[in-house]
Structures are given as structure tokens and as C-alpha cells.
């Protein structure tokens, strides 16, 4: 089995990916509309406080989740969940930068073996370098006994 | 009751739910908008079954979208500061999804409330659960 403490020591808090991002206003509205959103701040690009819904922000975390030299854990990775912290409203169409690091690695014992949870965190900054949001993606890997 | 400030929020209150549209046409639009439309996992039942799935899925973050929408419908002045969703099991496109939320903590001075969130299927099985922290005028 993989040594979780060793993984944490080697990989936590080291930035491994940077992306230049721009949220398409029309797509942001689509995400709001198909999830039933009614507030014009999310559905009307002409609104003075037009902003990105949390689910659209969460989708930005779908890039590379692991450092290139992260070891294979043997099982099939699954999307265990997502969290979004909105520091300030994000206006679609503006320039953003997403910087990603591994925020946490932990294991839980399940009925069918050990599950390893890897939390990849993207911190999102605006063009002025101010932080606007934090995305956490939880990847779950059910370890194979021989891994 | 219209929720306009933190004083209107009651501990233990259940938010009014709305009917989530999980139709394949909706999951397809969502998946296309976030760049996950290729491959058919969220857009085509047959292609999803060929991947070994029971059918096309509702993207997990679309569930997050339904839950934050429920908060905005309940309290239009609320701003979601943090939402955390755990994808416990897949939601299927074209299957009903039942959302719920309950107020679990209130800080009147700060104007902050905490909510527990859940999405279940018709069999009352939890598909997604999580929490949200919202801020309201004091």
C-alpha cells in the first residue's frame, strides 16, 4: 500500500499547474439557466452585478488534478466531490489565473479496502492578482490490494 | 416567508425545494457549457452505457448548481460564500432528483448561516450531500 505520509511530504502544497482562464459569459448563463437559477445577477449579462455561478467556477477545476510525477495508486480514480469558496464575485469574460496544488491526501478504510482521497486545490486570481475563488476537487481512488 | 436578512432565518428551517430538470437535454447543455460534452457520458444514454455506466449522468457540479439555485430562490439577498458537495453516487439523466436543505447554524452578528444540503433519487437514496455557508444582510 502507498505510504500516505510519504505522499504528503513529497507533494502537498507544491504548485504544479497554472492556467490562464476566461469564463465565457454565454456559457455561464447557460449553466445558471439549466440549473434553474432565477437571479438576474447570474442570468443577465447586462446586469450591473453579473457574475459566475458557483457550479461554473467548480468546472474550472477540471484540468490536471495531479503532479506529473505523482505515483499511480492502482485503482480507478473517481470524482468524490467539489467545493467552491467565493472570495468575491467573478465577472464572466474577465481574465483569471488558476494556480493548482495538492491541498490534502488522506485515507479511509472501507468495507472493500482502503480508499485514498486526494484534494486538489485551484486558487483563482483576477487580473490584478487578487484572489477571487478557491476550488477544491476531491479525487477518490479505491486501492487495489496489490498496489 | 421571504428571507431578506439574517434575522428572517430560523434554525432548523427547511428550504422550499423546486423541481430539478435532469432531462438529457439539460444535462447536455450543462456539459457542453462547461466543456464536458464530448464522449457522451452526460449527453447520450447509449454512449454512456457503452462506457459501463447505467446511463447518461447528471454532472456532479450540476447538482451543486441545483442546490445553490435553491438557496437563491429561498433568499435572493443571500450570497453563497462556500459550497461543498460530496458525490456519493451518480445521478442519472432523466431520473428525478429531489433536493433539500436545512439551516444548521446561524451567526446573527456576522450575518452568516450554515446549511446542510442533500440530493436524493426516487428510491430515497442519497446521491449528493454537502454544506453551504451563506451571508445575508444583518
Tab-separated table of C-alpha atoms in Angstrom:
chain	number	residue	atom	x	y	z
A	1	UNK	CA	0.000	0.000	0.000
A	2	UNK	CA	1.081	3.533	-0.695
A	3	UNK	CA	2.564	5.413	2.261
A	4	UNK	CA	0.216	8.380	2.728
A	5	UNK	CA	2.638	10.297	4.956
A	6	UNK	CA	5.350	9.958	2.313
A	7	UNK	CA	2.972	11.262	-0.367
A	8	UNK	CA	2.054	14.234	1.800
A	9	UNK	CA	5.686	15.061	2.445
A	10	UNK	CA	6.580	14.895	-1.233
A	11	UNK	CA	3.578	16.529	-2.871
A	12	UNK	CA	1.469	18.740	-0.571
A	13	UNK	CA	1.392	22.491	-1.177
A	14	UNK	CA	3.654	22.418	-4.241
A	15	UNK	CA	2.111	24.288	-7.158
A	16	UNK	CA	2.081	22.016	-10.206
A	17	UNK	CA	-0.235	23.704	-12.678
A	18	UNK	CA	-1.056	27.237	-13.796
A	19	UNK	CA	-3.840	28.073	-16.242
A	20	UNK	CA	-4.926	31.306	-17.827
A	21	UNK	CA	-8.721	31.308	-17.735
A	22	UNK	CA	-11.670	33.223	-19.116
A	23	UNK	CA	-15.265	32.277	-18.373
A	24	UNK	CA	-17.477	32.659	-21.425
A	25	UNK	CA	-20.454	34.859	-20.409
A	26	UNK	CA	-22.894	32.951	-22.632
A	27	UNK	CA	-21.825	29.587	-21.203
A	28	UNK	CA	-22.029	30.971	-17.682
A	29	UNK	CA	-25.635	31.986	-18.362
A	30	UNK	CA	-26.373	28.516	-19.769
A	31	UNK	CA	-25.074	26.884	-16.588
A	32	UNK	CA	-27.231	29.207	-14.488
A	33	UNK	CA	-30.318	28.699	-16.665
A	34	UNK	CA	-30.266	24.880	-16.842
A	35	UNK	CA	-29.855	24.649	-13.074
A	36	UNK	CA	-32.995	26.709	-12.591
A	37	UNK	CA	-31.288	29.908	-11.477
A	38	UNK	CA	-33.607	32.927	-11.312
A	39	UNK	CA	-31.400	35.758	-10.060
A	40	UNK	CA	-30.506	38.203	-12.844
A	41	UNK	CA	-27.007	38.538	-11.390
A	42	UNK	CA	-26.391	35.091	-12.881
A	43	UNK	CA	-28.715	35.033	-15.910
A	44	UNK	CA	-28.465	38.559	-17.360
A	45	UNK	CA	-25.089	39.620	-18.815
A	46	UNK	CA	-26.362	43.200	-18.789
A	47	UNK	CA	-26.904	43.229	-15.008
A	48	UNK	CA	-24.512	45.518	-13.143
A	49	UNK	CA	-23.547	42.655	-10.790
A	50	UNK	CA	-23.418	39.951	-13.470
A	51	UNK	CA	-21.372	37.096	-12.006
A	52	UNK	CA	-20.403	33.457	-12.399
A	53	UNK	CA	-22.491	30.823	-10.574
A	54	UNK	CA	-20.592	28.530	-8.170
A	55	UNK	CA	-21.130	25.462	-10.386
A	56	UNK	CA	-19.413	27.199	-13.305
A	57	UNK	CA	-16.500	28.120	-11.060
A	58	UNK	CA	-16.306	24.493	-9.924
A	59	UNK	CA	-15.904	23.389	-13.545
A	60	UNK	CA	-12.627	25.320	-13.775
A	61	UNK	CA	-11.030	22.690	-11.586
A	62	UNK	CA	-11.385	20.076	-14.283
A	63	UNK	CA	-7.845	20.473	-15.578
A	64	UNK	CA	-4.867	18.463	-14.398
A	65	UNK	CA	-5.504	17.228	-10.857
A	66	UNK	CA	-2.165	15.596	-10.051
A	67	UNK	CA	1.516	16.456	-10.394
A	68	UNK	CA	3.101	14.759	-13.375
A	69	UNK	CA	5.339	12.607	-11.147
A	70	UNK	CA	2.570	11.546	-8.739
A	71	UNK	CA	2.634	7.713	-8.377
A	72	UNK	CA	-0.180	5.554	-9.725
A	73	UNK	CA	-2.289	4.194	-6.891
A	74	UNK	CA	-3.597	1.209	-8.796
A	75	UNK	CA	-7.327	1.832	-8.649
A	76	UNK	CA	-9.736	3.779	-10.809
A	77	UNK	CA	-9.953	7.422	-9.746
A	78	UNK	CA	-13.454	8.788	-9.168
A	79	UNK	CA	-14.726	12.313	-8.703
A	80	UNK	CA	-15.520	12.415	-4.998
A	81	UNK	CA	-16.852	15.933	-4.894
A	82	UNK	CA	-16.139	19.588	-5.311
A	83	UNK	CA	-16.111	22.647	-3.107
A	84	UNK	CA	-16.059	26.296	-4.083
A	85	UNK	CA	-15.211	29.277	-1.909
A	86	UNK	CA	-16.148	32.607	-3.446
A	87	UNK	CA	-13.916	35.336	-2.075
A	88	UNK	CA	-15.507	37.967	-4.318
A	89	UNK	CA	-17.927	37.754	-7.265
A	90	UNK	CA	-16.286	36.664	-10.517
A	91	UNK	CA	-17.473	38.533	-13.593
A	92	UNK	CA	-17.569	36.319	-16.704
A	93	UNK	CA	-15.375	37.486	-19.542
A	94	UNK	CA	-12.568	38.756	-17.345
A	95	UNK	CA	-9.042	37.387	-17.287
A	96	UNK	CA	-8.311	34.904	-14.498
A	97	UNK	CA	-5.352	32.795	-13.438
A	98	UNK	CA	-5.767	29.417	-11.738
A	99	UNK	CA	-2.874	28.000	-9.713
A	100	UNK	CA	-3.197	24.408	-8.514
A	101	UNK	CA	-1.543	22.432	-5.726
A	102	UNK	CA	-2.395	19.335	-3.710
A	103	UNK	CA	-4.086	20.525	-0.544
A	104	UNK	CA	-4.638	17.229	1.296
A	105	UNK	CA	-4.130	13.487	0.985
A	106	UNK	CA	-5.801	11.070	3.380
A	107	UNK	CA	-7.095	7.523	3.530
A	108	UNK	CA	-10.243	5.878	4.853
A	109	UNK	CA	-10.811	2.195	5.359
A	110	UNK	CA	-13.908	0.977	3.524
A	111	UNK	CA	-15.615	-2.416	3.505
A	112	UNK	CA	-13.881	-3.322	0.256
A	113	UNK	CA	-10.466	-1.912	1.107
A	114	UNK	CA	-8.678	1.351	1.570
A	115	UNK	CA	-9.823	4.497	-0.202
A	116	UNK	CA	-7.324	7.260	-0.826
A	117	UNK	CA	-8.661	10.814	-1.058
A	118	UNK	CA	-6.639	13.464	-2.862
A	119	UNK	CA	-7.761	17.078	-2.621
A	120	UNK	CA	-6.514	19.223	-5.472
A	121	UNK	CA	-6.917	22.953	-4.823
A	122	UNK	CA	-7.054	25.620	-7.519
A	123	UNK	CA	-6.691	29.164	-6.278
A	124	UNK	CA	-8.146	31.643	-8.733
A	125	UNK	CA	-6.873	35.198	-9.102
A	126	UNK	CA	-8.112	38.154	-11.135
A	127	UNK	CA	-6.030	40.286	-13.481
A	128	UNK	CA	-4.859	42.422	-10.542
A	129	UNK	CA	-3.568	39.340	-8.734
A	130	UNK	CA	-6.303	39.416	-6.102
A	131	UNK	CA	-7.759	36.071	-5.080
A	132	UNK	CA	-11.392	35.668	-6.151
A	133	UNK	CA	-12.157	31.992	-5.527
A	134	UNK	CA	-10.860	28.652	-4.310
A	135	UNK	CA	-11.844	25.334	-5.928
A	136	UNK	CA	-11.271	22.023	-4.176
A	137	UNK	CA	-11.621	18.787	-6.150
A	138	UNK	CA	-11.711	15.526	-4.198
A	139	UNK	CA	-10.445	12.540	-6.128
A	140	UNK	CA	-11.136	9.121	-4.611
A	141	UNK	CA	-9.085	6.067	-5.501
A	142	UNK	CA	-10.094	2.633	-4.263
A	143	UNK	CA	-6.714	0.978	-3.812
A	144	UNK	CA	-6.116	-2.420	-5.290
A	145	UNK	CA	-4.733	-4.816	-2.642
A	146	UNK	CA	-1.589	-5.378	-4.721
A	147	UNK	CA	-0.952	-1.663	-5.304
B	1	UNK	CA	-41.814	33.629	4.153
B	2	UNK	CA	-39.472	35.893	2.260
B	3	UNK	CA	-35.912	35.776	3.573
B	4	UNK	CA	-34.369	39.228	3.280
B	5	UNK	CA	-31.963	39.385	6.209
B	6	UNK	CA	-30.268	37.080	8.695
B	7	UNK	CA	-32.999	37.911	11.229
B	8	UNK	CA	-35.512	36.121	8.981
B	9	UNK	CA	-33.557	32.839	9.092
B	10	UNK	CA	-34.730	30.216	11.572
B	11	UNK	CA	-32.594	27.415	12.925
B	12	UNK	CA	-33.830	24.087	11.556
B	13	UNK	CA	-35.831	25.706	8.764
B	14	UNK	CA	-36.159	23.615	5.630
B	15	UNK	CA	-35.733	25.459	2.371
B	16	UNK	CA	-38.541	25.161	-0.180
B	17	UNK	CA	-37.423	22.825	-2.940
B	18	UNK	CA	-38.067	23.241	-6.632
B	19	UNK	CA	-38.325	20.604	-9.326
B	20	UNK	CA	-34.865	19.995	-10.780
B	21	UNK	CA	-34.879	19.391	-14.514
B	22	UNK	CA	-32.489	16.489	-15.086
B	23	UNK	CA	-33.647	15.856	-18.668
B	24	UNK	CA	-30.902	14.707	-21.005
B	25	UNK	CA	-31.360	17.916	-22.995
B	26	UNK	CA	-30.481	19.906	-19.855
B	27	UNK	CA	-27.510	17.769	-18.782
B	28	UNK	CA	-26.241	18.026	-22.370
B	29	UNK	CA	-26.434	21.809	-22.344
B	30	UNK	CA	-24.704	21.935	-18.976
B	31	UNK	CA	-21.956	19.543	-20.081
B	32	UNK	CA	-21.387	21.465	-23.315
B	33	UNK	CA	-21.199	24.762	-21.417
B	34	UNK	CA	-18.525	23.510	-19.017
B	35	UNK	CA	-16.598	21.686	-21.750
B	36	UNK	CA	-17.536	18.135	-20.781
B	37	UNK	CA	-19.870	17.429	-23.699
B	38	UNK	CA	-17.585	15.187	-25.715
B	39	UNK	CA	-17.732	11.438	-25.217
B	40	UNK	CA	-21.398	11.138	-24.362
B	41	UNK	CA	-21.107	10.463	-20.628
B	42	UNK	CA	-23.505	13.336	-19.864
B	43	UNK	CA	-25.188	13.679	-23.247
B	44	UNK	CA	-26.065	10.238	-24.626
B	45	UNK	CA	-27.538	7.238	-22.776
B	46	UNK	CA	-26.264	4.673	-25.306
B	47	UNK	CA	-22.725	6.022	-25.336
B	48	UNK	CA	-22.715	6.161	-21.534
B	49	UNK	CA	-23.855	2.520	-21.329
B	50	UNK	CA	-21.019	1.540	-23.656
B	51	UNK	CA	-18.698	3.060	-21.028
B	52	UNK	CA	-20.213	0.712	-18.459
B	53	UNK	CA	-22.442	3.324	-16.854
B	54	UNK	CA	-26.145	2.707	-16.172
B	55	UNK	CA	-26.982	5.636	-18.443
B	56	UNK	CA	-26.027	9.224	-19.069
B	57	UNK	CA	-25.150	11.020	-15.858
B	58	UNK	CA	-26.062	14.377	-14.372
B	59	UNK	CA	-22.701	16.121	-13.890
B	60	UNK	CA	-21.953	16.268	-10.167
B	61	UNK	CA	-21.438	20.015	-10.299
B	62	UNK	CA	-24.854	20.395	-11.922
B	63	UNK	CA	-26.171	19.058	-8.603
B	64	UNK	CA	-24.190	21.821	-6.914
B	65	UNK	CA	-25.953	24.225	-9.272
B	66	UNK	CA	-29.412	22.963	-8.295
B	67	UNK	CA	-28.542	23.365	-4.608
B	68	UNK	CA	-27.218	26.920	-4.904
B	69	UNK	CA	-30.245	27.836	-7.002
B	70	UNK	CA	-32.474	26.565	-4.187
B	71	UNK	CA	-30.644	28.899	-1.799
B	72	UNK	CA	-31.041	31.886	-4.148
B	73	UNK	CA	-34.767	31.183	-4.655
B	74	UNK	CA	-35.283	30.973	-0.888
B	75	UNK	CA	-33.215	34.058	-0.075
B	76	UNK	CA	-32.480	36.256	-3.104
B	77	UNK	CA	-30.293	38.528	-0.970
B	78	UNK	CA	-28.103	35.611	0.152
B	79	UNK	CA	-24.631	35.223	-1.235
B	80	UNK	CA	-23.162	31.739	-1.238
B	81	UNK	CA	-19.661	32.131	0.156
B	82	UNK	CA	-18.798	28.450	0.282
B	83	UNK	CA	-20.445	25.297	-1.018
B	84	UNK	CA	-19.045	21.803	-0.596
B	85	UNK	CA	-20.677	18.838	-2.318
B	86	UNK	CA	-19.776	15.172	-1.916
B	87	UNK	CA	-20.641	12.993	-4.901
B	88	UNK	CA	-21.703	9.844	-3.113
B	89	UNK	CA	-23.252	8.066	-6.093
B	90	UNK	CA	-24.089	9.020	-9.668
B	91	UNK	CA	-27.285	10.835	-10.573
B	92	UNK	CA	-28.819	9.673	-13.837
B	93	UNK	CA	-30.116	11.989	-16.511
B	94	UNK	CA	-33.886	11.762	-16.983
B	95	UNK	CA	-34.272	10.388	-13.418
B	96	UNK	CA	-35.987	12.593	-10.823
B	97	UNK	CA	-33.691	14.323	-8.330
B	98	UNK	CA	-35.073	15.596	-5.050
B	99	UNK	CA	-33.172	18.418	-3.367
B	100	UNK	CA	-33.376	19.537	0.228
B	101	UNK	CA	-31.593	21.904	2.567
B	102	UNK	CA	-31.876	22.730	6.230
B	103	UNK	CA	-30.440	25.562	8.304
B	104	UNK	CA	-27.957	24.128	10.817
B	105	UNK	CA	-26.286	27.212	12.261
B	106	UNK	CA	-26.855	30.972	12.405
B	107	UNK	CA	-24.474	33.767	13.376
B	108	UNK	CA	-26.709	36.835	13.531
B	109	UNK	CA	-23.865	39.244	14.281
B	110	UNK	CA	-21.880	38.177	11.237
B	111	UNK	CA	-24.927	37.616	9.028
B	112	UNK	CA	-23.815	34.085	8.270
B	113	UNK	CA	-25.835	30.860	8.162
B	114	UNK	CA	-24.792	27.259	7.554
B	115	UNK	CA	-26.925	24.788	5.627
B	116	UNK	CA	-26.905	21.024	5.132
B	117	UNK	CA	-27.674	20.005	1.547
B	118	UNK	CA	-28.903	16.739	0.036
B	119	UNK	CA	-29.966	15.344	-3.307
B	120	UNK	CA	-31.823	12.025	-3.345
B	121	UNK	CA	-33.335	9.887	-6.084
B	122	UNK	CA	-36.833	8.390	-6.224
B	123	UNK	CA	-35.674	5.447	-4.104
B	124	UNK	CA	-34.741	7.906	-1.323
B	125	UNK	CA	-31.062	7.094	-1.849
B	126	UNK	CA	-28.630	9.958	-1.240
B	127	UNK	CA	-26.707	10.851	-4.390
B	128	UNK	CA	-25.088	14.119	-3.310
B	129	UNK	CA	-24.734	15.721	0.082
B	130	UNK	CA	-22.885	18.734	1.357
B	131	UNK	CA	-22.890	22.025	3.166
B	132	UNK	CA	-23.084	25.696	2.314
B	133	UNK	CA	-22.161	28.893	4.103
B	134	UNK	CA	-24.208	31.912	3.102
B	135	UNK	CA	-24.099	35.590	4.009
B	136	UNK	CA	-27.182	37.768	4.391
B	137	UNK	CA	-27.708	41.417	5.329
B	138	UNK	CA	-27.730	41.935	9.107
